[in-house]
CSV table of C-alpha atoms in Angstrom, one decimal:
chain,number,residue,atom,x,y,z
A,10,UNK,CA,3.5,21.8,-0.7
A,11,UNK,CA,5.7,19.5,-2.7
A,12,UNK,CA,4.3,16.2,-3.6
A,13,UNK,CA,6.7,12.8,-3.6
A,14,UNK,CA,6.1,10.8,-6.8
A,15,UNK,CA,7.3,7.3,-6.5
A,16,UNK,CA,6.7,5.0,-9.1
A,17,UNK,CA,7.1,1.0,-9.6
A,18,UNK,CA,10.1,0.5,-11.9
A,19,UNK,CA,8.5,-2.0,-14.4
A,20,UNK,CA,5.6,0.7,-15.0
A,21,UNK,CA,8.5,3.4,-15.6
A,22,UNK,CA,10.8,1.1,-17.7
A,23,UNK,CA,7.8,0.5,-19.7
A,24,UNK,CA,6.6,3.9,-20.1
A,25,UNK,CA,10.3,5.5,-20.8
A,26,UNK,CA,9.7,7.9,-18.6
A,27,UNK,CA,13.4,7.3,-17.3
A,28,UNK,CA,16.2,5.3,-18.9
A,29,UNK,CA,17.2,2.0,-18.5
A,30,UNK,CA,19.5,2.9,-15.2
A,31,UNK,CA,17.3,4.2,-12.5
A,32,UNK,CA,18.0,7.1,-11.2
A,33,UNK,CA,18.6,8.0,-7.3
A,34,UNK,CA,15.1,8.5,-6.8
A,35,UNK,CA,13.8,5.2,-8.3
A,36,UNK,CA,13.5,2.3,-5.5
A,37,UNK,CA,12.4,-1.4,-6.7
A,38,UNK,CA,9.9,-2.7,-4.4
A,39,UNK,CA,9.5,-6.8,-4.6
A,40,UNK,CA,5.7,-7.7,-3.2
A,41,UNK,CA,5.3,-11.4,-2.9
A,42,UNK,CA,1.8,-12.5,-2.9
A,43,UNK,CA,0.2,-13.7,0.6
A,44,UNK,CA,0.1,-17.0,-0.2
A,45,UNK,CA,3.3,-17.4,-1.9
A,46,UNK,CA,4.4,-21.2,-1.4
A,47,UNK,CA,7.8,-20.4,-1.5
A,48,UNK,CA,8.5,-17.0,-0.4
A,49,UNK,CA,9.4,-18.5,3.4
A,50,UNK,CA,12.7,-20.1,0.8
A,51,UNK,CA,13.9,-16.3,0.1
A,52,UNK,CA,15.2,-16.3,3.8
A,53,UNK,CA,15.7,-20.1,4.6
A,54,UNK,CA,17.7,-20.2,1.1
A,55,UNK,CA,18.5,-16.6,0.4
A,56,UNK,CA,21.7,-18.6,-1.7
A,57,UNK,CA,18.7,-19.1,-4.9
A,58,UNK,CA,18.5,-15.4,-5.3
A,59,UNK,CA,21.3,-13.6,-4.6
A,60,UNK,CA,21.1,-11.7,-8.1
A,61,UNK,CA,17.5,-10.4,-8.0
A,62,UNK,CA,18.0,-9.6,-4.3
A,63,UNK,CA,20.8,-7.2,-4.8
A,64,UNK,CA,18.6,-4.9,-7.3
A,65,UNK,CA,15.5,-4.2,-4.4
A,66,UNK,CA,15.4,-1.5,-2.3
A,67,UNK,CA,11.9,-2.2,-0.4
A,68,UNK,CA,10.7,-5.7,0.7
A,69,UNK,CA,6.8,-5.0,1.2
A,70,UNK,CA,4.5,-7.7,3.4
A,71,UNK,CA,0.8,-7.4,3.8
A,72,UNK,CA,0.2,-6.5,7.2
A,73,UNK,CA,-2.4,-9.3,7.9
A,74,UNK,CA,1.0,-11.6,7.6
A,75,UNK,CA,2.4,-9.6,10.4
A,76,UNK,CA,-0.2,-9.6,12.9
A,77,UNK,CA,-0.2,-12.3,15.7
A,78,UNK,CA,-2.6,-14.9,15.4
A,79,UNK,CA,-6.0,-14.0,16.6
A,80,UNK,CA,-9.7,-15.5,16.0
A,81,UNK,CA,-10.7,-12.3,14.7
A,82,UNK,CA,-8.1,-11.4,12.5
A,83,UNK,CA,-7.0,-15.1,10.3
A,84,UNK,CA,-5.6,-15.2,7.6
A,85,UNK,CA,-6.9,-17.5,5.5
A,86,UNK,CA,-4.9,-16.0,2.1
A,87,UNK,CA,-1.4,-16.2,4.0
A,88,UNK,CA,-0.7,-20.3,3.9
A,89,UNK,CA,2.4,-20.8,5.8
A,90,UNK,CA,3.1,-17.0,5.1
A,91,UNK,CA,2.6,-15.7,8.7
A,92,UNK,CA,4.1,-14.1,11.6
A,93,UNK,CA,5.4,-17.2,14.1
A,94,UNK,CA,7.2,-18.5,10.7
A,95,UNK,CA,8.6,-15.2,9.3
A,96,UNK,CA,9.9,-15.2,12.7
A,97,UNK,CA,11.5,-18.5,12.8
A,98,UNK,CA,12.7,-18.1,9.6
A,99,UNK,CA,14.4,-15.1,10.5
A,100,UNK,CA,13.1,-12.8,7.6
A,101,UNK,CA,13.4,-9.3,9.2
A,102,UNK,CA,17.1,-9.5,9.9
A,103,UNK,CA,18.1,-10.6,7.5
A,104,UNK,CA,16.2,-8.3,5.3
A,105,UNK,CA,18.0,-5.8,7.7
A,106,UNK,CA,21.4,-7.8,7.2
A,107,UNK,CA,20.8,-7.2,3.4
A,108,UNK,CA,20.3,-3.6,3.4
A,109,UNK,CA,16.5,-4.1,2.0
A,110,UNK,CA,13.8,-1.7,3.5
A,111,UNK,CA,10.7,-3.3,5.2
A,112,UNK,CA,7.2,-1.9,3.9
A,113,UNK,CA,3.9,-2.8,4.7
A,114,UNK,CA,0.9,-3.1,2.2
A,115,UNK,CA,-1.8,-1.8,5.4
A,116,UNK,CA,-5.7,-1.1,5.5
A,117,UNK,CA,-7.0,2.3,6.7
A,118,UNK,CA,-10.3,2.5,5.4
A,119,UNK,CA,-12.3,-0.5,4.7
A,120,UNK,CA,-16.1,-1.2,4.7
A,121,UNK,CA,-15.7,-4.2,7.1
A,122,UNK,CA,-13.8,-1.8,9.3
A,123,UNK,CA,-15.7,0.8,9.5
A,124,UNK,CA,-19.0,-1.4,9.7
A,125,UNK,CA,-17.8,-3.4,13.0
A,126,UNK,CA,-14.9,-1.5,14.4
A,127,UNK,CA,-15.1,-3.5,18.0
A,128,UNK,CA,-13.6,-3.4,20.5
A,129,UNK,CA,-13.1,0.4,19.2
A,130,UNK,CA,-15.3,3.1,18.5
A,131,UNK,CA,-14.2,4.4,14.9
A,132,UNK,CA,-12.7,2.1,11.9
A,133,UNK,CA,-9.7,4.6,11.8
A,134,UNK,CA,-8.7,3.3,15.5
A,135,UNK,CA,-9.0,-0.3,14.9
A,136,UNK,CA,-6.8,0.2,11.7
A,137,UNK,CA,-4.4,1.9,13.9
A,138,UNK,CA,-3.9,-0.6,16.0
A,139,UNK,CA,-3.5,-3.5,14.2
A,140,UNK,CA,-1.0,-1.4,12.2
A,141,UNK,CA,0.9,-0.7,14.9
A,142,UNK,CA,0.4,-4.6,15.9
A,143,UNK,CA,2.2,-5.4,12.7
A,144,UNK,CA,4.9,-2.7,13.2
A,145,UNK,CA,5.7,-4.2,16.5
A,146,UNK,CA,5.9,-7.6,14.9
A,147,UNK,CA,8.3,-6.5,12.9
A,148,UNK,CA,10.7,-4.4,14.9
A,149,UNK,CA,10.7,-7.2,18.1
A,150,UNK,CA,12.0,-9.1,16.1
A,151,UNK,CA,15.5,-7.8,14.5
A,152,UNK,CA,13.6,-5.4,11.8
A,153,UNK,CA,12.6,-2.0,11.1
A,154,UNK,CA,9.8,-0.8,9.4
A,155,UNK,CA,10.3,2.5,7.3
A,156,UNK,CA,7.6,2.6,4.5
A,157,UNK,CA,3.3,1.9,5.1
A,158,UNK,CA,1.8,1.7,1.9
A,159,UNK,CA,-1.8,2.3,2.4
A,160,UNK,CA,-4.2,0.2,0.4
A,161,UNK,CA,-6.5,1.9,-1.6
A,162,UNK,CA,-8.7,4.1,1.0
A,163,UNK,CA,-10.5,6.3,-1.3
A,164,UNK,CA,-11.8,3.0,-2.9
A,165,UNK,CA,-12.1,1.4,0.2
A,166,UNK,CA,-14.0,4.3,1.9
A,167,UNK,CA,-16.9,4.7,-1.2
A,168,UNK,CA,-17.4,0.6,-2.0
A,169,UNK,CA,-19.9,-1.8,-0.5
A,170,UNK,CA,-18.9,-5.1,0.2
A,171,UNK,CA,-20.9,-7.8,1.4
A,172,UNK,CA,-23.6,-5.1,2.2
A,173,UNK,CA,-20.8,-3.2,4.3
A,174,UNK,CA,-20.0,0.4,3.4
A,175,UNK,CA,-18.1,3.4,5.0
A,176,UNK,CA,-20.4,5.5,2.5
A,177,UNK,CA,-17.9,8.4,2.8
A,178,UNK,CA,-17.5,11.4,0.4
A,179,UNK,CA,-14.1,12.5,-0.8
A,180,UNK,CA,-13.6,14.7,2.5
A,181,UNK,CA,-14.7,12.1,4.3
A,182,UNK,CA,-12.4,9.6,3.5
A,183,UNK,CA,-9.2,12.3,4.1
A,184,UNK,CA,-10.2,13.0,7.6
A,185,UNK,CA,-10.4,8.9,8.4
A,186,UNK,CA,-6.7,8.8,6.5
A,187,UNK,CA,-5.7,11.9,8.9
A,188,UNK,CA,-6.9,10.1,11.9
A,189,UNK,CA,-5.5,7.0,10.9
A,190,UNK,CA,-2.2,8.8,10.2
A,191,UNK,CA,-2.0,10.4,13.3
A,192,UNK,CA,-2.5,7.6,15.7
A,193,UNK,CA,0.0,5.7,13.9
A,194,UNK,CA,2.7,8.4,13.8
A,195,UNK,CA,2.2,9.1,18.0
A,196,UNK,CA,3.9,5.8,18.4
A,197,UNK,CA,6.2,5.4,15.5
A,198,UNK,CA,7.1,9.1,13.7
A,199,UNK,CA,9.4,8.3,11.5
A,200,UNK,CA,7.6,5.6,9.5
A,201,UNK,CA,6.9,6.9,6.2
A,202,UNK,CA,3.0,6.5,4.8
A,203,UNK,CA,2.3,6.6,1.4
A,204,UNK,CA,-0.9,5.4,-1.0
A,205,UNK,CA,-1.5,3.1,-3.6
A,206,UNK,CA,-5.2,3.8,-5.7
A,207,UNK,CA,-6.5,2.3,-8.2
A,208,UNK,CA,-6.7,2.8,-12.3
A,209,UNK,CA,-8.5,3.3,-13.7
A,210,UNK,CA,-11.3,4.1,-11.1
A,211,UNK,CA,-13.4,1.0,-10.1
A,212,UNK,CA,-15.8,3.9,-9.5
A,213,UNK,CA,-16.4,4.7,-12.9
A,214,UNK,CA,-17.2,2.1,-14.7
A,215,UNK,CA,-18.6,2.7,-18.1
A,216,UNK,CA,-21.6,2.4,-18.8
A,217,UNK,CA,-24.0,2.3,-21.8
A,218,UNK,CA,-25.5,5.7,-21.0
A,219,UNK,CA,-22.1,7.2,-20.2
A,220,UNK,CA,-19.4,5.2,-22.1
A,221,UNK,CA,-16.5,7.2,-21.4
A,222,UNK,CA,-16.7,7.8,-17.5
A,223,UNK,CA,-13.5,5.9,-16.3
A,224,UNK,CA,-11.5,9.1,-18.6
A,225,UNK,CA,-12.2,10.8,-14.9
A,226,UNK,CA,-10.3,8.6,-13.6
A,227,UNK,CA,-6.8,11.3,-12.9
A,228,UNK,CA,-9.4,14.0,-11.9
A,229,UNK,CA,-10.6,11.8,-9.0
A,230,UNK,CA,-7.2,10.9,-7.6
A,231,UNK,CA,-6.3,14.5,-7.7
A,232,UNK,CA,-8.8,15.9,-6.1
A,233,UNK,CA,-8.4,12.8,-3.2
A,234,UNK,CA,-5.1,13.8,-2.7
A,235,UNK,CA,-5.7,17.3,-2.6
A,236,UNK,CA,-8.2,16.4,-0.2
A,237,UNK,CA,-5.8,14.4,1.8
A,238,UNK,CA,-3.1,17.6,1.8
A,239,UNK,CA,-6.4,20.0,3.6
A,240,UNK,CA,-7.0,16.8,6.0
A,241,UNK,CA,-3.2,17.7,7.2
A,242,UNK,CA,-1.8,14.4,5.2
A,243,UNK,CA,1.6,14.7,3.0
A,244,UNK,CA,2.1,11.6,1.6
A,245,UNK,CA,5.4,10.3,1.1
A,246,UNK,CA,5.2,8.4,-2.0
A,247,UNK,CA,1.9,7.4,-4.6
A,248,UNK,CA,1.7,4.1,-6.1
A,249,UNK,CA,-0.7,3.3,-9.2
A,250,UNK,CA,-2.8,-0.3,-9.0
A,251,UNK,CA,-3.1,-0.5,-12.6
A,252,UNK,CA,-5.9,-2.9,-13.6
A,253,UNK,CA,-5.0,-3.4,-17.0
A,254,UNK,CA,-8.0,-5.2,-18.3
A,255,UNK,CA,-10.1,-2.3,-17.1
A,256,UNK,CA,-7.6,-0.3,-19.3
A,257,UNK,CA,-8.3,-2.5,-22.8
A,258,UNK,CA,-12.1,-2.5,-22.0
A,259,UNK,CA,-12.8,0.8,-20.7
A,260,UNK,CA,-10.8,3.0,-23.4
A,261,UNK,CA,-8.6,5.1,-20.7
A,262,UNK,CA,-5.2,6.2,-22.2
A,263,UNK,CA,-3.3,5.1,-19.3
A,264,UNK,CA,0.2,7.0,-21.2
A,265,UNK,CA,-1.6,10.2,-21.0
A,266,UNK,CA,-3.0,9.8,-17.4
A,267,UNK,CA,0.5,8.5,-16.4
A,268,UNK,CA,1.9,11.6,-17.7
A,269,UNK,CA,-0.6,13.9,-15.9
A,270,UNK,CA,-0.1,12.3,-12.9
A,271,UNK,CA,3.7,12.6,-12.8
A,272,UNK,CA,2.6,16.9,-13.9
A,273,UNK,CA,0.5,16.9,-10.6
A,274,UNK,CA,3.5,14.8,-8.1
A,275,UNK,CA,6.2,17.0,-9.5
């Protein structure tokens, strides 16, 4: 089954693995950080950027800024960065207006999740639903949702945090994803899900009786993916979370593991 590579431009720019025009498969997604004091002025003074706007393709929000406020759910990262205001601000027309795609940065697997999934009886259902929350948010209100970028679930599924863990295998984590996947695509089946994992491997950090453990880094995304493709999951695009201080220190040779990667998407 043919696997979609996508790739952020600065990475590829950087890498020369394309040329300084991007090609028709290359699309520039712009992330601003939760908290970003100004990013409510890109839509209530969309005259400051007009240059840097007209080069992205894919406007990506976290999904926690898309979810109505709740007790259970604040977001305490998002300053003034949240729905009622993206709303009054009008962001998602006029992201619409300017012919920039709407992604969302969402949260399928996660220790907290899948320790204290309530009201629901799985973590994979309460992801679903505040997912689809955040699409709703969206598209209500003059936008339209095409990409889901999922953050980091075969991290998410293996690490305890604050003594909560989904303690899953591999396999275990693809049939949460496939779950996840399919409640979200009953209510909205053309939205496209992709992944973003991180590298090197948090997983395999070195250590002074194995040094040189993160170089397995490629070998465990491939086999996550591949795990993901038996679970019944065809992603539509990969993203790479480089952590490039984890790259000095831990000796991976990120140009080679780039380069196997693309192998593997192609």
């Amino acid at each position: 089954m043919e696997r979609v590579w996508f790739f952020a431009l600065l990475f590829v720019l950087l890498l020369g693995f394309v040329s300084a025009q991007p090609n028709q498969n290359t699309e520039v997604w712009f992330t601003p950080n939760s908290g970003s004091v100004d990013m409510l002025n890109l839509f209530n003074n969309p005259e400051q950027w007009p240059t840097a706007r007209a080069i992205i393709d894919v406007f990506k929000f976290y999904q926690d800024q898309l979810l109505p406020p709740h007790p259970q759910w604040p977001c305490t990262i998002c300053g003034s960065n949240i729905l009622p205001n993206l709303i009054n601000a009008q962001a998602f027309s006029k992201l619409s207006q300017w012919n920039i795609k709407i992604g969302i940065e969402i949260q399928p697997v996660k220790p907290y999740s899948c320790a204290n999934p309530s009201p629901f009886q799985t973590g994979y259902e309460y992801q679903a639903y505040r997912t689809i929350l955040a699409i709703n948010g969206v598209q209500n209100n003059g936008g339209v949702v095409e990409y889901l970028a999922m953050d980091e679930p075969f991290y998410g599924g293996a690490v305890s945090i604050g003594g909560q863990s989904c303690g899953y295998n591999i396999q275990q984590i693809a049939q949460e994803v496939a779950q996840y996947v399919n409640l979200v695509h009953n209510q909205f089946p053309s939205v496209k899900i992709g992944d973003i994992e991180a590298y090197p491997d948090p997983n395999l950090q070195p250590t002074p009786q194995n040094p040189n453990s993160a170089m397995g880094s490629v070998a465990r995304i491939q086999s996550y993916i591949l795990a993901l493709e038996q679970a019944g999951v065809q992603l539509e695009f990969f993203h790479l979370d480089v952590n490039s201080q984890a790259v000095s220190a831990w000796g991976t040779n990120l140009n080679a593991d780039l380069i196997a990667l693309k192998n593997f998407f192609a």
